[in-house]
Amino acid sequence: MAYNNELVNRVRERLAMEENIDVEEKKMFSGLSFLVNGKMCINISDDNLMCRYSAELEDEVSEKKGYRYVEPTGFQ
């Protein structure tokens, strides 16, 4: 199970800044997933970061460097 430890630590630090959330780490999807309040929110596999976001943010998020749309079967 390979994942970028520096990226994992950056996500840990950022999530630790949030109040009133329960964060759990779980090895899954060939990487490390972060579950927030019992729901998968972020997965890091190799150097890829996959995250859930509100559909309302689709236009803004799709403009980010490195963005790739992910179907349930994998990256497009």
Short mmCIF file of N, CA, C and O in Angstrom, two decimals:
data_model
loop_
_atom_site.label_atom_id
_atom_site.label_comp_id
_atom_site.label_asym_id
_atom_site.label_seq_id
_atom_site.Cartn_x
_atom_site.Cartn_y
_atom_site.Cartn_z
N MET A 1 0.84 -1.17 0.00
CA MET A 1 0.00 0.00 0.00
C MET A 1 0.89 1.23 0.00
O MET A 1 1.52 1.56 0.98
N ALA A 2 0.95 1.90 -1.14
CA ALA A 2 1.84 3.05 -1.27
C ALA A 2 1.05 4.35 -1.27
O ALA A 2 0.02 4.46 -1.93
N TYR A 3 1.56 5.30 -0.51
CA TYR A 3 0.98 6.63 -0.53
C TYR A 3 2.04 7.63 -0.10
O TYR A 3 3.00 7.29 0.58
N ASN A 4 1.86 8.86 -0.52
CA ASN A 4 2.80 9.93 -0.26
C ASN A 4 2.64 10.39 1.20
O ASN A 4 1.63 11.01 1.55
N ASN A 5 3.64 10.10 2.03
CA ASN A 5 3.57 10.44 3.45
C ASN A 5 3.51 11.93 3.70
O ASN A 5 2.84 12.39 4.63
N GLU A 6 4.18 12.72 2.87
CA GLU A 6 4.13 14.17 3.04
C GLU A 6 2.72 14.69 2.79
O GLU A 6 2.20 15.51 3.56
N LEU A 7 2.08 14.16 1.77
CA LEU A 7 0.70 14.55 1.48
C LEU A 7 -0.24 14.10 2.60
O LEU A 7 -1.11 14.87 3.03
N VAL A 8 -0.05 12.91 3.10
CA VAL A 8 -0.85 12.40 4.22
C VAL A 8 -0.71 13.33 5.43
O VAL A 8 -1.70 13.70 6.06
N ASN A 9 0.51 13.72 5.74
CA ASN A 9 0.73 14.60 6.90
C ASN A 9 0.09 15.97 6.71
O ASN A 9 -0.44 16.55 7.66
N ARG A 10 0.12 16.50 5.49
CA ARG A 10 -0.53 17.78 5.21
C ARG A 10 -2.04 17.68 5.43
O ARG A 10 -2.66 18.59 6.00
N VAL A 11 -2.64 16.57 4.99
CA VAL A 11 -4.08 16.37 5.19
C VAL A 11 -4.39 16.23 6.67
O VAL A 11 -5.34 16.83 7.18
N ARG A 12 -3.58 15.46 7.39
CA ARG A 12 -3.78 15.29 8.84
C ARG A 12 -3.77 16.65 9.55
O ARG A 12 -4.62 16.94 10.39
N GLU A 13 -2.76 17.46 9.21
CA GLU A 13 -2.63 18.78 9.85
C GLU A 13 -3.85 19.66 9.55
O GLU A 13 -4.36 20.34 10.43
N ARG A 14 -4.30 19.61 8.31
CA ARG A 14 -5.45 20.46 7.93
C ARG A 14 -6.73 20.00 8.61
O ARG A 14 -7.50 20.82 9.12
N LEU A 15 -6.95 18.70 8.63
CA LEU A 15 -8.16 18.18 9.29
C LEU A 15 -8.13 18.44 10.79
O LEU A 15 -9.18 18.66 11.41
N ALA A 16 -6.95 18.43 11.38
CA ALA A 16 -6.82 18.68 12.82
C ALA A 16 -7.24 20.11 13.18
O ALA A 16 -7.60 20.38 14.33
N MET A 17 -7.24 21.01 12.21
CA MET A 17 -7.64 22.39 12.46
C MET A 17 -9.15 22.55 12.58
O MET A 17 -9.63 23.56 13.09
N GLU A 18 -9.89 21.57 12.10
CA GLU A 18 -11.36 21.65 12.12
C GLU A 18 -11.89 21.24 13.49
O GLU A 18 -11.41 20.29 14.08
N GLU A 19 -12.88 21.95 13.93
CA GLU A 19 -13.52 21.63 15.21
C GLU A 19 -14.77 20.80 14.98
O GLU A 19 -15.40 20.87 13.92
N ASN A 20 -15.11 20.01 15.96
CA ASN A 20 -16.36 19.25 15.96
C ASN A 20 -16.49 18.24 14.83
O ASN A 20 -17.59 18.05 14.29
N ILE A 21 -15.38 17.64 14.42
CA ILE A 21 -15.46 16.54 13.46
C ILE A 21 -14.69 15.36 14.03
O ILE A 21 -13.74 15.52 14.80
N ASP A 22 -15.12 14.18 13.66
CA ASP A 22 -14.46 12.95 14.06
C ASP A 22 -13.72 12.42 12.83
O ASP A 22 -14.35 12.15 11.81
N VAL A 23 -12.40 12.29 12.92
CA VAL A 23 -11.59 11.83 11.79
C VAL A 23 -11.04 10.45 12.11
O VAL A 23 -10.48 10.22 13.19
N GLU A 24 -11.20 9.55 11.16
CA GLU A 24 -10.66 8.19 11.28
C GLU A 24 -9.84 7.91 10.02
O GLU A 24 -10.24 8.27 8.92
N GLU A 25 -8.69 7.27 10.20
CA GLU A 25 -7.86 6.87 9.06
C GLU A 25 -8.01 5.37 8.85
O GLU A 25 -8.02 4.60 9.80
N LYS A 26 -8.14 5.01 7.58
CA LYS A 26 -8.35 3.60 7.26
C LYS A 26 -7.63 3.28 5.95
O LYS A 26 -7.74 4.02 4.98
N LYS A 27 -6.90 2.16 5.94
CA LYS A 27 -6.25 1.72 4.72
C LYS A 27 -7.29 1.10 3.79
O LYS A 27 -7.95 0.14 4.16
N MET A 28 -7.45 1.71 2.62
CA MET A 28 -8.40 1.21 1.64
C MET A 28 -8.11 1.83 0.28
O MET A 28 -7.43 2.85 0.19
N PHE A 29 -8.63 1.23 -0.77
CA PHE A 29 -8.45 1.71 -2.15
C PHE A 29 -6.99 1.91 -2.48
O PHE A 29 -6.59 2.90 -3.07
N SER A 30 -6.15 0.96 -2.11
CA SER A 30 -4.71 1.00 -2.39
C SER A 30 -4.03 2.23 -1.80
O SER A 30 -3.06 2.73 -2.35
N GLY A 31 -4.55 2.74 -0.72
CA GLY A 31 -3.96 3.92 -0.10
C GLY A 31 -4.49 4.12 1.30
O GLY A 31 -4.89 3.18 1.98
N LEU A 32 -4.51 5.36 1.72
CA LEU A 32 -4.99 5.72 3.05
C LEU A 32 -6.18 6.65 2.90
O LEU A 32 -6.09 7.67 2.20
N SER A 33 -7.29 6.30 3.53
CA SER A 33 -8.50 7.11 3.47
C SER A 33 -8.72 7.82 4.79
O SER A 33 -8.40 7.31 5.85
N PHE A 34 -9.30 9.01 4.68
CA PHE A 34 -9.70 9.78 5.85
C PHE A 34 -11.22 9.82 5.85
O PHE A 34 -11.83 10.28 4.89
N LEU A 35 -11.79 9.28 6.91
CA LEU A 35 -13.24 9.31 7.08
C LEU A 35 -13.56 10.44 8.04
O LEU A 35 -12.94 10.58 9.09
N VAL A 36 -14.50 11.28 7.66
CA VAL A 36 -14.93 12.39 8.50
C VAL A 36 -16.37 12.13 8.91
O VAL A 36 -17.25 11.94 8.06
N ASN A 37 -16.56 12.03 10.21
CA ASN A 37 -17.87 11.73 10.77
C ASN A 37 -18.45 10.46 10.14
O ASN A 37 -19.63 10.40 9.79
N GLY A 38 -17.59 9.46 9.94
CA GLY A 38 -18.02 8.15 9.46
C GLY A 38 -18.14 8.01 7.95
O GLY A 38 -18.47 6.94 7.47
N LYS A 39 -17.85 9.07 7.19
CA LYS A 39 -17.97 9.01 5.74
C LYS A 39 -16.63 9.30 5.08
O LYS A 39 -15.93 10.23 5.49
N MET A 40 -16.30 8.51 4.04
CA MET A 40 -15.04 8.74 3.37
C MET A 40 -15.03 10.13 2.74
O MET A 40 -15.96 10.51 2.03
N CYS A 41 -13.99 10.87 3.02
CA CYS A 41 -13.87 12.24 2.55
C CYS A 41 -12.67 12.39 1.62
O CYS A 41 -12.75 13.04 0.60
N ILE A 42 -11.54 11.78 2.00
CA ILE A 42 -10.29 11.93 1.26
C ILE A 42 -9.60 10.58 1.19
O ILE A 42 -9.60 9.82 2.15
N ASN A 43 -8.99 10.30 0.03
CA ASN A 43 -8.16 9.11 -0.13
C ASN A 43 -6.86 9.54 -0.79
O ASN A 43 -6.87 10.31 -1.74
N ILE A 44 -5.75 9.03 -0.26
CA ILE A 44 -4.44 9.29 -0.85
C ILE A 44 -3.85 7.96 -1.26
O ILE A 44 -3.69 7.06 -0.44
N SER A 45 -3.54 7.85 -2.55
CA SER A 45 -2.94 6.65 -3.12
C SER A 45 -1.81 7.11 -4.02
O SER A 45 -2.03 7.94 -4.92
N ASP A 46 -0.60 6.61 -3.79
CA ASP A 46 0.60 7.11 -4.48
C ASP A 46 0.67 8.62 -4.25
O ASP A 46 0.65 9.05 -3.13
N ASP A 47 0.73 9.40 -5.32
CA ASP A 47 0.77 10.86 -5.19
C ASP A 47 -0.58 11.49 -5.51
O ASP A 47 -0.68 12.70 -5.70
N ASN A 48 -1.63 10.68 -5.59
CA ASN A 48 -2.97 11.16 -5.93
C ASN A 48 -3.78 11.41 -4.67
O ASN A 48 -3.75 10.62 -3.73
N LEU A 49 -4.52 12.51 -4.68
CA LEU A 49 -5.43 12.83 -3.61
C LEU A 49 -6.83 12.89 -4.22
O LEU A 49 -7.07 13.64 -5.16
N MET A 50 -7.71 12.06 -3.71
CA MET A 50 -9.09 12.03 -4.18
C MET A 50 -9.96 12.55 -3.03
O MET A 50 -9.79 12.13 -1.88
N CYS A 51 -10.86 13.47 -3.34
CA CYS A 51 -11.70 13.99 -2.26
C CYS A 51 -13.12 14.22 -2.74
O CYS A 51 -13.37 14.43 -3.92
N ARG A 52 -14.02 14.16 -1.79
CA ARG A 52 -15.43 14.47 -2.05
C ARG A 52 -15.62 15.95 -1.82
O ARG A 52 -15.03 16.55 -0.93
N TYR A 53 -16.48 16.53 -2.63
CA TYR A 53 -16.81 17.94 -2.46
C TYR A 53 -18.24 18.16 -2.93
O TYR A 53 -18.81 17.35 -3.65
N SER A 54 -18.78 19.27 -2.56
CA SER A 54 -20.15 19.62 -2.92
C SER A 54 -20.25 19.84 -4.43
O SER A 54 -19.39 20.47 -5.03
N ALA A 55 -21.33 19.35 -5.04
CA ALA A 55 -21.55 19.54 -6.47
C ALA A 55 -21.61 21.03 -6.82
O ALA A 55 -21.28 21.41 -7.95
N GLU A 56 -21.97 21.85 -5.87
CA GLU A 56 -22.02 23.30 -6.10
C GLU A 56 -20.64 23.89 -6.39
O GLU A 56 -20.52 24.97 -6.95
N LEU A 57 -19.58 23.18 -6.01
CA LEU A 57 -18.21 23.66 -6.19
C LEU A 57 -17.54 23.09 -7.44
O LEU A 57 -16.36 23.33 -7.67
N GLU A 58 -18.29 22.36 -8.27
CA GLU A 58 -17.72 21.67 -9.44
C GLU A 58 -16.90 22.61 -10.33
O GLU A 58 -15.76 22.29 -10.69
N ASP A 59 -17.43 23.76 -10.70
CA ASP A 59 -16.70 24.68 -11.57
C ASP A 59 -15.40 25.17 -10.94
O ASP A 59 -14.35 25.18 -11.58
N GLU A 60 -15.45 25.55 -9.68
CA GLU A 60 -14.26 26.04 -8.98
C GLU A 60 -13.21 24.94 -8.82
O GLU A 60 -12.04 25.15 -9.10
N VAL A 61 -13.64 23.77 -8.40
CA VAL A 61 -12.70 22.66 -8.17
C VAL A 61 -12.08 22.19 -9.48
O VAL A 61 -10.88 21.89 -9.53
N SER A 62 -12.85 22.14 -10.55
CA SER A 62 -12.33 21.64 -11.82
C SER A 62 -11.25 22.54 -12.42
O SER A 62 -10.51 22.11 -13.30
N GLU A 63 -11.12 23.76 -11.92
CA GLU A 63 -10.08 24.67 -12.40
C GLU A 63 -8.76 24.48 -11.68
O GLU A 63 -7.74 25.03 -12.08
N LYS A 64 -8.74 23.69 -10.61
CA LYS A 64 -7.53 23.49 -9.81
C LYS A 64 -6.49 22.67 -10.57
O LYS A 64 -6.82 21.74 -11.32
N LYS A 65 -5.23 23.00 -10.37
CA LYS A 65 -4.13 22.27 -10.99
C LYS A 65 -4.17 20.80 -10.56
O LYS A 65 -4.33 20.49 -9.38
N GLY A 66 -4.05 19.90 -11.52
CA GLY A 66 -4.02 18.48 -11.23
C GLY A 66 -5.39 17.82 -11.12
O GLY A 66 -5.49 16.62 -10.90
N TYR A 67 -6.46 18.59 -11.30
CA TYR A 67 -7.81 18.05 -11.18
C TYR A 67 -8.06 16.98 -12.24
O TYR A 67 -7.72 17.13 -13.40
N ARG A 68 -8.65 15.87 -11.80
CA ARG A 68 -9.14 14.82 -12.70
C ARG A 68 -10.44 14.31 -12.12
O ARG A 68 -10.54 14.04 -10.93
N TYR A 69 -11.41 14.16 -12.97
CA TYR A 69 -12.71 13.63 -12.54
C TYR A 69 -12.56 12.13 -12.29
O TYR A 69 -11.91 11.42 -13.03
N VAL A 70 -13.18 11.65 -11.21
CA VAL A 70 -13.10 10.23 -10.86
C VAL A 70 -14.49 9.61 -10.87
O VAL A 70 -15.40 10.11 -10.21
N GLU A 71 -14.63 8.56 -11.63
CA GLU A 71 -15.84 7.74 -11.61
C GLU A 71 -15.64 6.68 -10.53
O GLU A 71 -14.52 6.43 -10.12
N PRO A 72 -16.71 6.04 -10.07
CA PRO A 72 -16.53 5.00 -9.06
C PRO A 72 -15.59 3.88 -9.51
O PRO A 72 -15.04 3.18 -8.68
N THR A 73 -15.37 3.73 -10.80
CA THR A 73 -14.48 2.67 -11.29
C THR A 73 -13.05 3.14 -11.45
O THR A 73 -12.18 2.35 -11.77
N GLY A 74 -12.76 4.42 -11.25
CA GLY A 74 -11.38 4.90 -11.35
C GLY A 74 -11.28 6.25 -12.02
O GLY A 74 -12.26 6.89 -12.35
N PHE A 75 -10.02 6.70 -12.21
CA PHE A 75 -9.75 8.00 -12.80
C PHE A 75 -10.11 8.01 -14.27
O PHE A 75 -9.95 7.04 -14.98
N GLN A 76 -10.59 9.15 -14.77
CA GLN A 76 -10.89 9.35 -16.19
C GLN A 76 -9.72 10.04 -16.85
O GLN A 76 -9.07 10.82 -16.31
#
